[in-house]
PDB file of C-alpha atoms in Angstrom:
ATOM      1  CA  MET A 108     -16.565  -1.082  -8.243  1.00 50.00           C
ATOM      2  CA  SER A 109     -17.965   0.839  -5.585  1.00 57.00           C
ATOM      3  CA  SER A 110     -21.322   3.491  -6.170  1.00 57.00           C
ATOM      4  CA  LEU A 111     -19.133   6.413  -4.783  1.00 52.00           C
ATOM      5  CA  CYS A 112     -16.392   4.905  -7.405  1.00 53.00           C
ATOM      6  CA  LYS A 113     -18.778   5.250  -9.802  1.00 55.00           C
ATOM      7  CA  LYS A 114     -19.874   8.284  -9.031  1.00 56.00           C
ATOM      8  CA  MET A 115     -16.556   9.981  -8.651  1.00 55.00           C
ATOM      9  CA  LEU A 116     -16.341   8.602 -12.469  1.00 55.00           C
ATOM     10  CA  VAL A 117     -19.600  10.003 -13.888  1.00 55.00           C
ATOM     11  CA  LEU A 118     -18.245  13.485 -12.462  1.00 54.00           C
ATOM     12  CA  LEU A 119     -15.020  12.981 -13.713  1.00 54.00           C
ATOM     13  CA  LEU A 120     -16.840  12.514 -17.469  1.00 56.00           C
ATOM     14  CA  VAL A 121     -19.179  14.897 -17.542  1.00 54.00           C
ATOM     15  CA  THR A 122     -16.968  17.672 -16.209  1.00 52.00           C
ATOM     16  CA  ALA A 123     -13.755  16.602 -19.120  1.00 52.00           C
ATOM     17  CA  THR A 124     -16.664  16.380 -21.583  1.00 51.00           C
ATOM     18  CA  ALA A 125     -18.714  19.513 -20.561  1.00 50.00           C
ATOM     19  CA  GLY A 126     -15.585  21.771 -22.311  1.00 49.00           C
ATOM     20  CA  GLY A 127     -14.573  24.860 -20.411  1.00 47.00           C
ATOM     21  CA  VAL A 128     -16.346  26.804 -17.830  1.00 48.00           C
ATOM     22  CA  GLN A 129     -16.969  29.948 -18.876  1.00 50.00           C
ATOM     23  CA  GLY A 130     -14.052  32.156 -16.870  1.00 52.00           C
ATOM     24  CA  GLN A 131     -11.935  28.961 -16.711  1.00 55.00           C
ATOM     25  CA  THR A 132      -8.129  28.315 -18.299  1.00 59.00           C
ATOM     26  CA  ASP A 133      -7.301  25.178 -19.540  1.00 62.00           C
ATOM     27  CA  LYS A 134      -4.477  25.159 -17.068  1.00 63.00           C
ATOM     28  CA  ASP A 135      -6.823  25.827 -14.272  1.00 59.00           C
ATOM     29  CA  THR A 136      -9.607  22.826 -16.117  1.00 61.00           C
ATOM     30  CA  GLN A 137      -5.971  20.410 -15.645  1.00 61.00           C
ATOM     31  CA  THR A 138      -5.241  21.639 -12.510  1.00 61.00           C
ATOM     32  CA  CYS A 139      -8.921  20.526 -11.248  1.00 69.00           C
ATOM     33  CA  ASP A 140      -8.843  17.038 -13.218  1.00 86.00           C
ATOM     34  CA  ARG A 141      -5.191  16.302 -11.837  1.00 85.00           C
ATOM     35  CA  GLN A 142      -6.290  17.229  -8.343  1.00 88.00           C
ATOM     36  CA  PHE A 143      -9.793  14.943  -8.522  1.00 90.00           C
ATOM     37  CA  ALA A 144      -7.538  12.250 -10.247  1.00 91.00           C
ATOM     38  CA  LEU A 145      -5.271  12.152  -7.586  1.00 91.00           C
ATOM     39  CA  ALA A 146      -8.097  12.288  -5.187  1.00 92.00           C
ATOM     40  CA  LEU A 147      -9.454   9.464  -7.096  1.00 92.00           C
ATOM     41  CA  VAL A 148      -6.763   7.144  -6.338  1.00 93.00           C
ATOM     42  CA  GLN A 149      -6.226   8.150  -2.368  1.00 93.00           C
ATOM     43  CA  GLN A 150      -9.519   6.888  -2.065  1.00 94.00           C
ATOM     44  CA  GLN A 151      -9.571   3.805  -3.775  1.00 93.00           C
ATOM     45  CA  ALA A 152      -6.167   3.301  -1.221  1.00 93.00           C
ATOM     46  CA  VAL A 153      -8.638   3.378   1.638  1.00 92.00           C
ATOM     47  CA  GLU A 154     -11.090   1.125   0.202  1.00 93.00           C
ATOM     48  CA  ALA A 155      -8.587  -1.593  -0.924  1.00 93.00           C
ATOM     49  CA  LYS A 156      -8.202  -1.838   2.936  1.00 91.00           C
ATOM     50  CA  SER A 157     -11.814  -3.387   2.887  1.00 91.00           C
ATOM     51  CA  LEU A 158     -10.687  -5.979   0.629  1.00 92.00           C
ATOM     52  CA  ASP A 159     -11.339  -9.873   1.921  1.00 90.00           C
ATOM     53  CA  ASP A 160      -8.397 -10.507  -0.527  1.00 92.00           C
ATOM     54  CA  ALA A 161      -6.014  -8.972   1.293  1.00 91.00           C
ATOM     55  CA  SER A 162      -3.149  -9.604  -0.997  1.00 91.00           C
ATOM     56  CA  ALA A 163      -5.465  -7.700  -3.581  1.00 93.00           C
ATOM     57  CA  GLY A 164      -6.045  -4.651  -1.555  1.00 95.00           C
ATOM     58  CA  ILE A 165      -2.269  -5.061  -0.553  1.00 96.00           C
ATOM     59  CA  SER A 166      -2.208  -4.617  -4.406  1.00 95.00           C
ATOM     60  CA  ILE A 167      -3.928  -1.789  -5.088  1.00 95.00           C
ATOM     61  CA  MET A 168      -2.475  -0.058  -2.020  1.00 97.00           C
ATOM     62  CA  ILE A 169       1.329  -0.428  -3.584  1.00 97.00           C
ATOM     63  CA  ASN A 170      -0.011   0.690  -6.648  1.00 96.00           C
ATOM     64  CA  ALA A 171      -1.957   3.626  -5.503  1.00 96.00           C
ATOM     65  CA  ALA A 172       0.886   5.328  -3.325  1.00 97.00           C
ATOM     66  CA  ASP A 173       3.345   4.556  -7.021  1.00 96.00           C
ATOM     67  CA  LEU A 174       1.169   6.929  -8.513  1.00 95.00           C
ATOM     68  CA  LEU A 175       0.922   9.244  -5.265  1.00 95.00           C
ATOM     69  CA  TRP A 176       4.256   9.549  -4.651  1.00 97.00           C
ATOM     70  CA  ASN A 177       4.868  12.362  -6.520  1.00 95.00           C
ATOM     71  CA  SER A 178       2.436  14.090  -6.373  1.00 94.00           C
ATOM     72  CA  ARG A 179       1.634  13.766  -2.405  1.00 95.00           C
ATOM     73  CA  PRO A 180       4.463  12.316  -0.936  1.00 96.00           C
ATOM     74  CA  ALA A 181       3.034  12.238   2.953  1.00 97.00           C
ATOM     75  CA  ALA A 182       0.127  10.257   1.651  1.00 96.00           C
ATOM     76  CA  ALA A 183       2.166   7.550  -0.304  1.00 97.00           C
ATOM     77  CA  ARG A 184       4.085   6.612   2.622  1.00 97.00           C
ATOM     78  CA  SER A 185       0.917   6.601   4.747  1.00 97.00           C
ATOM     79  CA  ILE A 186      -0.175   4.424   1.954  1.00 97.00           C
ATOM     80  CA  PHE A 187       2.174   2.174   2.001  1.00 98.00           C
ATOM     81  CA  ALA A 188       2.970   2.307   5.933  1.00 97.00           C
ATOM     82  CA  GLU A 189       0.013   0.640   6.303  1.00 97.00           C
ATOM     83  CA  ALA A 190      -0.082  -1.954   3.268  1.00 97.00           C
ATOM     84  CA  TYR A 191       2.916  -3.132   5.211  1.00 97.00           C
ATOM     85  CA  ASP A 192       1.113  -2.975   8.029  1.00 96.00           C
ATOM     86  CA  ARG A 193      -1.134  -5.380   6.157  1.00 95.00           C
ATOM     87  CA  ALA A 194       1.372  -7.673   4.887  1.00 95.00           C
ATOM     88  CA  ARG A 195       2.694  -8.021   8.338  1.00 93.00           C
ATOM     89  CA  GLN A 196      -0.592  -8.546  10.015  1.00 92.00           C
ATOM     90  CA  ILE A 197      -1.106 -11.407   7.016  1.00 90.00           C
ATOM     91  CA  PHE A 198       2.197 -13.358   7.887  1.00 90.00           C
ATOM     92  CA  GLN A 199       1.734 -13.502  11.415  1.00 86.00           C
ATOM     93  CA  GLN A 200      -1.913 -14.900  11.097  1.00 86.00           C
ATOM     94  CA  ASN A 201      -0.689 -17.393   8.675  1.00 82.00           C
ATOM     95  CA  THR A 202       2.998 -18.437  10.303  1.00 74.00           C
ATOM     96  CA  ASP A 203       2.623 -21.800  12.176  1.00 60.00           C
ATOM     97  CA  PRO A 204       4.210 -21.532  15.422  1.00 58.00           C
ATOM     98  CA  LYS A 205       5.344 -25.334  14.572  1.00 57.00           C
ATOM     99  CA  THR A 206       8.113 -24.741  11.803  1.00 50.00           C
ATOM    100  CA  LYS A 207       9.538 -21.840  14.312  1.00 48.00           C
ATOM    101  CA  GLY A 208       8.269 -18.537  12.584  1.00 50.00           C
ATOM    102  CA  GLN A 209       8.104 -19.961   8.931  1.00 52.00           C
ATOM    103  CA  ALA A 210       5.165 -18.663   7.466  1.00 49.00           C
ATOM    104  CA  VAL A 211       2.929 -21.337   5.467  1.00 49.00           C
ATOM    105  CA  HIS A 212       2.226 -19.069   2.966  1.00 51.00           C
ATOM    106  CA  ALA A 213       3.752 -19.000  -0.650  1.00 54.00           C
ATOM    107  CA  LYS A 214       4.298 -15.396  -1.259  1.00 80.00           C
ATOM    108  CA  ASP A 215       4.967 -13.649   1.643  1.00 90.00           C
ATOM    109  CA  GLN A 216       3.350 -10.260   0.541  1.00 95.00           C
ATOM    110  CA  ARG A 217       5.774  -7.919   2.946  1.00 96.00           C
ATOM    111  CA  PHE A 218       8.435  -8.571   0.608  1.00 96.00           C
ATOM    112  CA  VAL A 219       6.584  -7.590  -2.107  1.00 96.00           C
ATOM    113  CA  VAL A 220       5.325  -4.041   0.000  1.00 97.00           C
ATOM    114  CA  ILE A 221       9.391  -3.416   1.118  1.00 97.00           C
ATOM    115  CA  ARG A 222      10.019  -3.743  -3.080  1.00 97.00           C
ATOM    116  CA  ALA A 223       7.828  -1.548  -3.870  1.00 97.00           C
ATOM    117  CA  ILE A 224       8.803   0.899  -1.308  1.00 98.00           C
ATOM    118  CA  ALA A 225      12.452   0.861  -2.019  1.00 97.00           C
ATOM    119  CA  ARG A 226      11.742   1.953  -5.641  1.00 97.00           C
ATOM    120  CA  HIS A 227      10.923   4.586  -4.010  1.00 97.00           C
ATOM    121  CA  ASP A 228      13.174   4.725  -0.185  1.00 97.00           C
ATOM    122  CA  ASN A 229      15.811   3.026  -0.412  1.00 97.00           C
ATOM    123  CA  GLU A 230      16.559   3.277   3.075  1.00 98.00           C
ATOM    124  CA  TRP A 231      13.011   2.814   4.484  1.00 97.00           C
ATOM    125  CA  ALA A 232      12.833  -0.735   2.634  1.00 97.00           C
ATOM    126  CA  GLN A 233      16.298  -1.194   4.596  1.00 98.00           C
ATOM    127  CA  ARG A 234      15.374  -1.170   7.636  1.00 97.00           C
ATOM    128  CA  LEU A 235      12.284  -3.389   6.989  1.00 97.00           C
ATOM    129  CA  VAL A 236      14.559  -5.538   6.535  1.00 96.00           C
ATOM    130  CA  LYS A 237      16.277  -5.490   9.040  1.00 96.00           C
ATOM    131  CA  GLN A 238      13.508  -5.366  11.144  1.00 95.00           C
ATOM    132  CA  ILE A 239      12.533  -9.208   9.391  1.00 94.00           C
ATOM    133  CA  LEU A 240      15.563 -10.696  10.530  1.00 94.00           C
ATOM    134  CA  ALA A 241      15.150  -8.977  14.010  1.00 93.00           C
ATOM    135  CA  ASP A 242      11.785 -10.564  14.156  1.00 87.00           C
ATOM    136  CA  ALA A 243      12.886 -13.762  12.508  1.00 88.00           C
ATOM    137  CA  GLU A 244      15.612 -13.949  14.720  1.00 90.00           C
ATOM    138  CA  ALA A 245      13.444 -13.504  17.813  1.00 88.00           C
ATOM    139  CA  ALA A 246      11.210 -15.900  16.916  1.00 83.00           C
ATOM    140  CA  GLN A 247      14.170 -18.577  16.596  1.00 84.00           C
ATOM    141  CA  ARG A 248      15.758 -17.631  20.214  1.00 85.00           C
ATOM    142  CA  GLU A 249      12.012 -18.630  21.236  1.00 79.00           C
ATOM    143  CA  GLY A 250      11.223 -21.636  19.656  1.00 72.00           C
ATOM    144  CA  ASP A 251      14.661 -22.489  20.318  1.00 71.00           C
ATOM    145  CA  SER A 252      13.734 -22.016  24.571  1.00 71.00           C
ATOM    146  CA  GLN A 253      11.121 -23.436  24.175  1.00 71.00           C
ATOM    147  CA  ASP A 254      12.081 -26.538  22.229  1.00 62.00           C
ATOM    148  CA  SER A 255      14.582 -27.209  25.485  1.00 57.00           C
TER     149      SER A 255
END
């Protein structure tokens, strides 16, 4: 866990256990705590991009976007889009040209992200699947033309 995250968690614990600040109502404190928690989730998504294990980073980003979807939909969409872009990059890096566009790894992270997106926005998920199909067809045609 990063030192920034540790500091944020300590700050959250101190805020939560310090009791009410004079002049603040319970509702104000709850709102502040909720906003702080959402900010922490969003920060974790940002930090997940720098993980060496790309699959773990994508998983963290998906979970963060799921948690943010109702409260911060624009941020959630952005995180989902970044997770999908990262999954697409991994797929492209791990694609063997000799197999005509088929990935050489077992789990295609693009579909993991698409499944998560589909829970919130089915139309977006369908557009991404159609793009994958179009890319696969283009790769197939390119491979066929190189074989000739």
